[in-house]
mmCIF file with all atom_site columns, C-alpha atoms in Angstrom:
data_model
loop_
_atom_site.group_PDB
_atom_site.id
_atom_site.type_symbol
_atom_site.label_atom_id
_atom_site.label_alt_id
_atom_site.label_comp_id
_atom_site.label_asym_id
_atom_site.label_entity_id
_atom_site.label_seq_id
_atom_site.pdbx_PDB_ins_code
_atom_site.Cartn_x
_atom_site.Cartn_y
_atom_site.Cartn_z
_atom_site.occupancy
_atom_site.B_iso_or_equiv
_atom_site.pdbx_formal_charge
_atom_site.auth_seq_id
_atom_site.auth_comp_id
_atom_site.auth_asym_id
_atom_site.auth_atom_id
_atom_site.pdbx_PDB_model_num
ATOM 1  C CA . MET A 1 1  ? 6.299   -13.773 10.098  1.00 0.00 ? 1  MET A CA 1
ATOM 2  C CA . PRO A 1 2  ? 5.859   -10.329 8.498   1.00 0.00 ? 2  PRO A CA 1
ATOM 3  C CA . SER A 1 3  ? 2.327   -9.200  7.801   1.00 0.00 ? 3  SER A CA 1
ATOM 4  C CA . ASN A 1 4  ? 1.120   -8.553  4.284   1.00 0.00 ? 4  ASN A CA 1
ATOM 5  C CA . LEU A 1 5  ? -1.592  -6.257  5.621   1.00 0.00 ? 5  LEU A CA 1
ATOM 6  C CA . PRO A 1 6  ? 0.039   -3.046  4.294   1.00 0.00 ? 6  PRO A CA 1
ATOM 7  C CA . GLN A 1 7  ? 0.072   -4.525  0.793   1.00 0.00 ? 7  GLN A CA 1
ATOM 8  C CA . LEU A 1 8  ? -3.555  -5.606  1.150   1.00 0.00 ? 8  LEU A CA 1
ATOM 9  C CA . LEU A 1 9  ? -4.574  -2.100  2.221   1.00 0.00 ? 9  LEU A CA 1
ATOM 10 C CA . LEU A 1 10 ? -2.733  -0.567  -0.724  1.00 0.00 ? 10 LEU A CA 1
ATOM 11 C CA . PHE A 1 11 ? -4.394  -3.045  -3.075  1.00 0.00 ? 11 PHE A CA 1
ATOM 12 C CA . ALA A 1 12 ? -7.816  -2.231  -1.584  1.00 0.00 ? 12 ALA A CA 1
ATOM 13 C CA . ALA A 1 13 ? -7.193  1.479   -2.221  1.00 0.00 ? 13 ALA A CA 1
ATOM 14 C CA . HIS A 1 14 ? -6.138  0.694   -5.788  1.00 0.00 ? 14 HIS A CA 1
ATOM 15 C CA . LEU A 1 15 ? -9.280  -1.348  -6.387  1.00 0.00 ? 15 LEU A CA 1
ATOM 16 C CA . GLU A 1 16 ? -11.393 1.496   -5.034  1.00 0.00 ? 16 GLU A CA 1
ATOM 17 C CA . GLN A 1 17 ? -9.798  3.868   -7.548  1.00 0.00 ? 17 GLN A CA 1
ATOM 18 C CA . LEU A 1 18 ? -10.437 1.378   -10.344 1.00 0.00 ? 18 LEU A CA 1
ATOM 19 C CA . ARG A 1 19 ? -14.063 1.027   -9.258  1.00 0.00 ? 19 ARG A CA 1
ATOM 20 C CA . HIS A 1 20 ? -14.567 4.761   -9.752  1.00 0.00 ? 20 HIS A CA 1
ATOM 21 C CA . ARG A 1 21 ? -12.831 4.817   -13.153 1.00 0.00 ? 21 ARG A CA 1
ATOM 22 C CA . ARG A 1 22 ? -14.543 1.828   -14.728 1.00 0.00 ? 22 ARG A CA 1
ATOM 23 C CA . ALA A 1 23 ? -18.136 1.180   -15.626 1.00 0.00 ? 23 ALA A CA 1
ATOM 24 C CA . PRO A 1 24 ? -19.746 -0.850  -12.812 1.00 0.00 ? 24 PRO A CA 1
ATOM 25 C CA . ARG A 1 25 ? -20.402 -3.833  -15.072 1.00 0.00 ? 25 ARG A CA 1
ATOM 26 C CA . HIS A 1 26 ? -16.828 -3.843  -16.379 1.00 0.00 ? 26 HIS A CA 1
ATOM 27 C CA . PHE A 1 27 ? -15.289 -3.441  -12.919 1.00 0.00 ? 27 PHE A CA 1
ATOM 28 C CA . HIS A 1 28 ? -17.422 -6.217  -11.459 1.00 0.00 ? 28 HIS A CA 1
ATOM 29 C CA . ALA A 1 29 ? -16.560 -8.578  -14.315 1.00 0.00 ? 29 ALA A CA 1
ATOM 30 C CA . LEU A 1 30 ? -12.826 -8.040  -13.853 1.00 0.00 ? 30 LEU A CA 1
ATOM 31 C CA . TRP A 1 31 ? -12.373 -7.265  -10.158 1.00 0.00 ? 31 TRP A CA 1
ATOM 32 C CA . GLY A 1 32 ? -15.653 -7.928  -8.344  1.00 0.00 ? 32 GLY A CA 1
ATOM 33 C CA . GLN A 1 33 ? -14.725 -11.278 -6.800  1.00 0.00 ? 33 GLN A CA 1
ATOM 34 C CA . CYS A 1 34 ? -11.273 -10.068 -5.876  1.00 0.00 ? 34 CYS A CA 1
ATOM 35 C CA . GLN A 1 35 ? -12.741 -7.017  -4.121  1.00 0.00 ? 35 GLN A CA 1
ATOM 36 C CA . ALA A 1 36 ? -15.255 -9.214  -2.280  1.00 0.00 ? 36 ALA A CA 1
ATOM 37 C CA . ASN A 1 37 ? -12.484 -11.546 -1.107  1.00 0.00 ? 37 ASN A CA 1
ATOM 38 C CA . LEU A 1 38 ? -10.304 -8.642  -0.053  1.00 0.00 ? 38 LEU A CA 1
ATOM 39 C CA . THR A 1 39 ? -13.156 -7.041  1.883   1.00 0.00 ? 39 THR A CA 1
ATOM 40 C CA . GLU A 1 40 ? -13.708 -10.337 3.698   1.00 0.00 ? 40 GLU A CA 1
ATOM 41 C CA . VAL A 1 41 ? -10.031 -10.728 4.580   1.00 0.00 ? 41 VAL A CA 1
ATOM 42 C CA . LEU A 1 42 ? -9.714  -7.138  5.804   1.00 0.00 ? 42 LEU A CA 1
ATOM 43 C CA . GLY A 1 43 ? -12.888 -7.576  7.862   1.00 0.00 ? 43 GLY A CA 1
ATOM 44 C CA . LEU A 1 44 ? -11.132 -10.307 9.834   1.00 0.00 ? 44 LEU A CA 1
ATOM 45 C CA . ARG A 1 45 ? -8.316  -7.951  10.882  1.00 0.00 ? 45 ARG A CA 1
ATOM 46 C CA . THR A 1 46 ? -8.440  -5.886  14.045  1.00 0.00 ? 46 THR A CA 1
ATOM 47 C CA . ASN A 1 47 ? -8.627  -2.099  13.992  1.00 0.00 ? 47 ASN A CA 1
ATOM 48 C CA . ALA A 1 48 ? -5.317  -1.997  15.845  1.00 0.00 ? 48 ALA A CA 1
ATOM 49 C CA . GLY A 1 49 ? -3.682  -4.185  13.215  1.00 0.00 ? 49 GLY A CA 1
ATOM 50 C CA . ILE A 1 50 ? -5.037  -2.026  10.413  1.00 0.00 ? 50 ILE A CA 1
ATOM 51 C CA . SER A 1 51 ? -3.783  1.113   12.182  1.00 0.00 ? 51 SER A CA 1
ATOM 52 C CA . ARG A 1 52 ? -0.306  -0.396  12.537  1.00 0.00 ? 52 ARG A CA 1
ATOM 53 C CA . ALA A 1 53 ? -0.310  -1.351  8.858   1.00 0.00 ? 53 ALA A CA 1
ATOM 54 C CA . ARG A 1 54 ? -1.331  2.175   7.843   1.00 0.00 ? 54 ARG A CA 1
ATOM 55 C CA . GLN A 1 55 ? 1.497   3.517   9.983   1.00 0.00 ? 55 GLN A CA 1
ATOM 56 C CA . ARG A 1 56 ? 3.940   1.202   8.193   1.00 0.00 ? 56 ARG A CA 1
ATOM 57 C CA . ILE A 1 57 ? 2.686   2.570   4.860   1.00 0.00 ? 57 ILE A CA 1
ATOM 58 C CA . ALA A 1 58 ? 3.187   6.151   6.070   1.00 0.00 ? 58 ALA A CA 1
ATOM 59 C CA . ASP A 1 59 ? 6.653   5.316   7.415   1.00 0.00 ? 59 ASP A CA 1
ATOM 60 C CA . ALA A 1 60 ? 7.650   3.782   4.090   1.00 0.00 ? 60 ALA A CA 1
ATOM 61 C CA . ALA A 1 61 ? 6.505   6.898   2.230   1.00 0.00 ? 61 ALA A CA 1
ATOM 62 C CA . ARG A 1 62 ? 8.817   8.985   4.417   1.00 0.00 ? 62 ARG A CA 1
ATOM 63 C CA . ARG A 1 63 ? 11.791  6.865   3.299   1.00 0.00 ? 63 ARG A CA 1
ATOM 64 C CA . ARG A 1 64 ? 11.599  8.151   -0.279  1.00 0.00 ? 64 ARG A CA 1
ATOM 65 C CA . PHE A 1 65 ? 14.298  10.556  -1.341  1.00 0.00 ? 65 PHE A CA 1
ATOM 66 C CA . ALA A 1 66 ? 15.160  12.465  -4.499  1.00 0.00 ? 66 ALA A CA 1
ATOM 67 C CA . LEU A 1 67 ? 18.485  11.748  -6.122  1.00 0.00 ? 67 LEU A CA 1
ATOM 68 C CA . SER A 1 68 ? 19.592  15.263  -5.169  1.00 0.00 ? 68 SER A CA 1
ATOM 69 C CA . ASP A 1 69 ? 19.208  14.268  -1.485  1.00 0.00 ? 69 ASP A CA 1
ATOM 70 C CA . VAL A 1 70 ? 21.676  11.397  -1.649  1.00 0.00 ? 70 VAL A CA 1
ATOM 71 C CA . ALA A 1 71 ? 23.648  12.836  1.306   1.00 0.00 ? 71 ALA A CA 1
ATOM 72 C CA . ALA A 1 72 ? 20.489  12.722  3.445   1.00 0.00 ? 72 ALA A CA 1
ATOM 73 C CA . VAL A 1 73 ? 19.855  9.172   2.276   1.00 0.00 ? 73 VAL A CA 1
ATOM 74 C CA . HIS A 1 74 ? 23.337  8.127   3.308   1.00 0.00 ? 74 HIS A CA 1
ATOM 75 C CA . ALA A 1 75 ? 22.969  9.836   6.713   1.00 0.00 ? 75 ALA A CA 1
ATOM 76 C CA . THR A 1 76 ? 19.607  8.165   7.299   1.00 0.00 ? 76 THR A CA 1
ATOM 77 C CA . VAL A 1 77 ? 20.950  4.719   6.505   1.00 0.00 ? 77 VAL A CA 1
ATOM 78 C CA . GLU A 1 78 ? 24.124  5.216   8.535   1.00 0.00 ? 78 GLU A CA 1
ATOM 79 C CA . SER A 1 79 ? 22.192  6.503   11.564  1.00 0.00 ? 79 SER A CA 1
ATOM 80 C CA . GLY A 1 80 ? 20.131  3.313   11.718  1.00 0.00 ? 80 GLY A CA 1
ATOM 81 C CA . THR A 1 81 ? 16.822  5.202   11.691  1.00 0.00 ? 81 THR A CA 1
ATOM 82 C CA . ALA A 1 82 ? 15.793  3.706   8.346   1.00 0.00 ? 82 ALA A CA 1
ATOM 83 C CA . ALA A 1 83 ? 13.931  0.522   9.219   1.00 0.00 ? 83 ALA A CA 1
ATOM 84 C CA . GLY A 1 84 ? 13.439  -1.360  6.002   1.00 0.00 ? 84 GLY A CA 1
ATOM 85 C CA . LYS A 1 85 ? 14.207  -0.174  2.506   1.00 0.00 ? 85 LYS A CA 1
ATOM 86 C CA . VAL A 1 86 ? 15.113  3.339   1.456   1.00 0.00 ? 86 VAL A CA 1
ATOM 87 C CA . VAL A 1 87 ? 13.967  4.439   -2.017  1.00 0.00 ? 87 VAL A CA 1
ATOM 88 C CA . ILE A 1 88 ? 15.809  6.947   -4.152  1.00 0.00 ? 88 ILE A CA 1
ATOM 89 C CA . ASP A 1 89 ? 13.710  8.433   -6.945  1.00 0.00 ? 89 ASP A CA 1
ATOM 90 C CA . VAL A 1 90 ? 15.897  9.019   -9.995  1.00 0.00 ? 90 VAL A CA 1
ATOM 91 C CA . SER A 1 91 ? 13.270  10.534  -12.275 1.00 0.00 ? 91 SER A CA 1
#
């Protein structure tokens, strides 16, 4: 079964950014319990598991290509080195 740990880590980072942009009272009212639950869940994970999840996040970021690099995208997919999805940014 695939782990959702990378998504949890990304969500934790997002919540941390929100915490700094919102007034403490407002943040706590909207996201306080969610952040507490997330902190508890992440605390149950091993450091090795968290490191692997962070590596998966970094690997996924390297699979983003600009539309102008479509030849590189095709070569990456054809070579079999792209594990997972490849993203082409069209903006």
